[in-house]
C-alpha positions as CSV (number, residue, x, y, z in Angstrom):
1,X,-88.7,171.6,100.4
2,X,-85.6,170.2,98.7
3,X,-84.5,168.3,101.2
4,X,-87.0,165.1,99.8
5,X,-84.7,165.9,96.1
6,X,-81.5,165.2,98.0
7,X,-82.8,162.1,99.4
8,X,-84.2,160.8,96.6
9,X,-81.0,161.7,94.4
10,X,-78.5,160.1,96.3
11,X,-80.8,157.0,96.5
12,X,-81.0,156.6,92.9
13,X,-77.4,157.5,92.6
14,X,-76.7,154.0,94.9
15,X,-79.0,151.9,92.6
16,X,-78.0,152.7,89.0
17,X,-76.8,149.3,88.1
18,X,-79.2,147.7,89.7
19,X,-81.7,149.4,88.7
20,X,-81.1,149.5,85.3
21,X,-80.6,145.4,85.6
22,X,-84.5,145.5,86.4
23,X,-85.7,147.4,83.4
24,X,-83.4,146.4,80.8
25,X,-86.2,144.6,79.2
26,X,-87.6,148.2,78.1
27,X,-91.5,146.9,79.5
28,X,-91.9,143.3,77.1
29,X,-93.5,141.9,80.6
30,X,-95.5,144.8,81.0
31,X,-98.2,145.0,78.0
32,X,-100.4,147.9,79.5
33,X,-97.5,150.2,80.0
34,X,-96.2,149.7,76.9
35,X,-99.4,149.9,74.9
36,X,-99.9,153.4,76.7
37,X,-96.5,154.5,75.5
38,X,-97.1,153.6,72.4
39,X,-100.4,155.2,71.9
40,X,-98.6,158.2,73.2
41,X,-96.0,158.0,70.7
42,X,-98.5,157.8,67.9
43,X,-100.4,161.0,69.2
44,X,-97.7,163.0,69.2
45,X,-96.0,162.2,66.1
46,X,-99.7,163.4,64.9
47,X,-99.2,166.8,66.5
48,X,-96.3,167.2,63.9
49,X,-94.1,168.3,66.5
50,X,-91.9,164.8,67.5
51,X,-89.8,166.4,69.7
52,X,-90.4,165.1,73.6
53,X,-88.8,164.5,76.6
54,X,-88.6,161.6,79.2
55,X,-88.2,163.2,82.2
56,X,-87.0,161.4,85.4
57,X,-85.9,158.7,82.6
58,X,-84.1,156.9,84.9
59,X,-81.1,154.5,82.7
60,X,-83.0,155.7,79.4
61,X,-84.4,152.7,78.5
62,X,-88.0,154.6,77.8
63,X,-86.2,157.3,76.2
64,X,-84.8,154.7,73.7
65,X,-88.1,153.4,73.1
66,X,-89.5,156.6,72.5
67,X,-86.5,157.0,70.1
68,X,-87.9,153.4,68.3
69,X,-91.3,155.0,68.0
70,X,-90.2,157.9,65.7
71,X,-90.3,160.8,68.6
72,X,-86.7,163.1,68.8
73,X,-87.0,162.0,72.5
74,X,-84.4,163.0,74.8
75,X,-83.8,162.4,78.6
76,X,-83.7,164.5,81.8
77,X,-83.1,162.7,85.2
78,X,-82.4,164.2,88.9
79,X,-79.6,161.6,89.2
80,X,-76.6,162.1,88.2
81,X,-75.3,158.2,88.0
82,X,-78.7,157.4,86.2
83,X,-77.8,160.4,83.7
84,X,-74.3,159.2,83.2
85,X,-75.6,155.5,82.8
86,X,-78.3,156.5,80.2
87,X,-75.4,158.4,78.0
88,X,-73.3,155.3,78.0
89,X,-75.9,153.2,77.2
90,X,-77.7,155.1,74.6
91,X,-74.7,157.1,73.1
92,X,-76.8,158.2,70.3
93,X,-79.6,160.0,72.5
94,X,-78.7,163.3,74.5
95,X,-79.4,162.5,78.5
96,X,-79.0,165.5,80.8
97,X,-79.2,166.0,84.8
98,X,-82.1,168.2,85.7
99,X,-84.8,168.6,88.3
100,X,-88.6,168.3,87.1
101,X,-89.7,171.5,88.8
102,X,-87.3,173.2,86.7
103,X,-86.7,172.2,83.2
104,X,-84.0,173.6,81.1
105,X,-86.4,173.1,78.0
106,X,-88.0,176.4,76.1
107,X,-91.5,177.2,76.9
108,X,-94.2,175.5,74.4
109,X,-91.3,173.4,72.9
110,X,-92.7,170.1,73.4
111,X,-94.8,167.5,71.5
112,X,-94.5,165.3,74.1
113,X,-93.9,164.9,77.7
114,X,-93.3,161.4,79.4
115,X,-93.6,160.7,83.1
116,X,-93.1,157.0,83.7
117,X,-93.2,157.1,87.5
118,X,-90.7,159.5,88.4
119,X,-93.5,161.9,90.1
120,X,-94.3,159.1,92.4
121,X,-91.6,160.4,94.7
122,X,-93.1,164.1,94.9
123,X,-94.6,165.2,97.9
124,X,-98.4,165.9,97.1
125,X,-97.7,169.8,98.0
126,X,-95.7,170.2,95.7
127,X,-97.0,167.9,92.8
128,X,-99.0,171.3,91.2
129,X,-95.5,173.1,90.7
130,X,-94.2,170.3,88.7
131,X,-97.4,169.3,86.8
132,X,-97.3,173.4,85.9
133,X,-93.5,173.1,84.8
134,X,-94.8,170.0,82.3
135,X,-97.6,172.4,80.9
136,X,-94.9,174.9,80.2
137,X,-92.5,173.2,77.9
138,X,-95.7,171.2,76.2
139,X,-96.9,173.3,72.9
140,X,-101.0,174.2,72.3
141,X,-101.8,170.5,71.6
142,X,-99.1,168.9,73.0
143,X,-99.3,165.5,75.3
144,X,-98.3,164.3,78.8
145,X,-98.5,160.7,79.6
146,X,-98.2,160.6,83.6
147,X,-97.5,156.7,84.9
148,X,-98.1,156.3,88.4
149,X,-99.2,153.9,91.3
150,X,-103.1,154.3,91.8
151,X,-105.0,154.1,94.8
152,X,-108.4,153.7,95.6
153,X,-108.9,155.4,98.8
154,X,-109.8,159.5,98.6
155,X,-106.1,161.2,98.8
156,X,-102.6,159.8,98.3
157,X,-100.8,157.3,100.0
158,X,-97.4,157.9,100.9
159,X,-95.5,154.6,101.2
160,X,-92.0,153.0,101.9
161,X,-90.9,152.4,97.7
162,X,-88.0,150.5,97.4
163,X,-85.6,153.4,96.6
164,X,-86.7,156.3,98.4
165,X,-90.6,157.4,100.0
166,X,-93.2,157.7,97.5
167,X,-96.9,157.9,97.2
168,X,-100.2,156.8,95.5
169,X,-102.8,158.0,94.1
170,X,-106.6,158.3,93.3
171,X,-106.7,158.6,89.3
172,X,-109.7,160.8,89.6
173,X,-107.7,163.0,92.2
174,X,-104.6,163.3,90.2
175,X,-106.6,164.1,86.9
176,X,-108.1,167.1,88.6
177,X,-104.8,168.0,89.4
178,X,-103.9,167.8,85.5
179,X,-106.7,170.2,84.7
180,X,-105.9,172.6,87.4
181,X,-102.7,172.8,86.0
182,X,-104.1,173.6,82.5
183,X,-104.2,170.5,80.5
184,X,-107.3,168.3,79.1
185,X,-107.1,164.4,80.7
186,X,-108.8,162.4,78.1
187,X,-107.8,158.6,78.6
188,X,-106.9,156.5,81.6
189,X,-106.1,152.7,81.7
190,X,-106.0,150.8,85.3
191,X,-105.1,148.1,86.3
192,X,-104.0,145.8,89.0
193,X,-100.4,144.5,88.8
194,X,-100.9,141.4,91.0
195,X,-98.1,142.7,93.4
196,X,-97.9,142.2,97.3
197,X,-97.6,146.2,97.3
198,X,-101.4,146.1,96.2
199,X,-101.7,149.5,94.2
200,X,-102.9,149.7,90.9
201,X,-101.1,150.1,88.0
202,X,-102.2,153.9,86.7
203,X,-101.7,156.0,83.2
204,X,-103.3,159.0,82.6
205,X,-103.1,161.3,79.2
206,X,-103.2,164.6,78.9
207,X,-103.5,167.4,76.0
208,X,-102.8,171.0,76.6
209,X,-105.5,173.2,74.6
């Protein structure tokens, strides 16, 4: 079952610059994204709890945004390049290599959890494992914001991602999945991208009770 996490570690280890190149505009061209991140933001400063974590946060430009947006955000990554790129970049914010399935975060410690694509390379299997790791850290009213590539079709779709395999899925199959694993979806935006890989942009939030 770890043999995926290897794979898609040492792929994101080979992209860092690269990568971080790509998304070092922090989401200015992408207006839906960033309007769910900032509703998310606002929500959780409500909770009165502003601490939350990016996880899978890549070169930590969300983390930083998150940072902007009044949350004590920090950032856990798989990648250990991506990590040390994140704490260069952002020496002001704490970054730290970790898996998803296994946090090194308290339980019910969390305002906020954000997932900005970095489940997309989870194997559906095991996707209830992590989504049950995300309820863990989250405290009774805390929020996760899961960001995702959306499908129409009835189950996911795995697919060859530029970095390592990954797949999409149905909003209304993933939000069950959020439930089963404890948590209340309320809000979803959709939308189509207008990219040759012809999934749908998708953002789900989630309270846990």
């Amino acid at each position: 079952m770890a043999h995926h996490r290897d794979e898609t570690r040492a792929a994101y280890d080979g992209v860092v610059e690269l990568y971080a190149s790509l998304f070092a505009n922090r989401l200015e061209t992408r207006p839906f994204a960033r309007a769910m991140i900032g509703t998310f933001a606002e929500l959780v400063r409500a909770t009165g709890n502003p601490r939350a974590a990016d996880v899978g946060c890549g070169p930590g430009h969300l983390t930083a945004m998150l940072h902007e947006l009044g949350l004590d955000a920090f950032g856990l990554d798989l990648s250990p390049g991506m990590v040390d790129h994140a704490r260069r970049a952002h020496p002001a914010l704490c970054f730290q290599e970790a898996r998803m399935e296994s946090l090194p975060i308290e339980d019910g410690a969390l305002g906020g959890v954000l997932a900005h694509y970095s489940t997309i390379h989870t194997p559906p299997g095991e996707l209830p494992e992590l989504l049950a790791e995300q309820v863990r850290v989250l405290a009774p009213g805390g929020l996760l914001l899961v960001s995702f590539f959306g499908t129409d079709g009835p189950e996911p779709v795995r697919f060859d991602h530029k970095v390592a395999p990954a797949y999409s899925w149905p909003a209304d199959h993933l939000a069950e999945l959020l439930a089963g694993a404890g948590l209340v979806p309320f809000a979803r935006l959709l939308h189509d991208p207008a990219t040759e890989r012809g999934f749908l942009d998708a953002h789900l939030l989630a309270r846990r009770p």
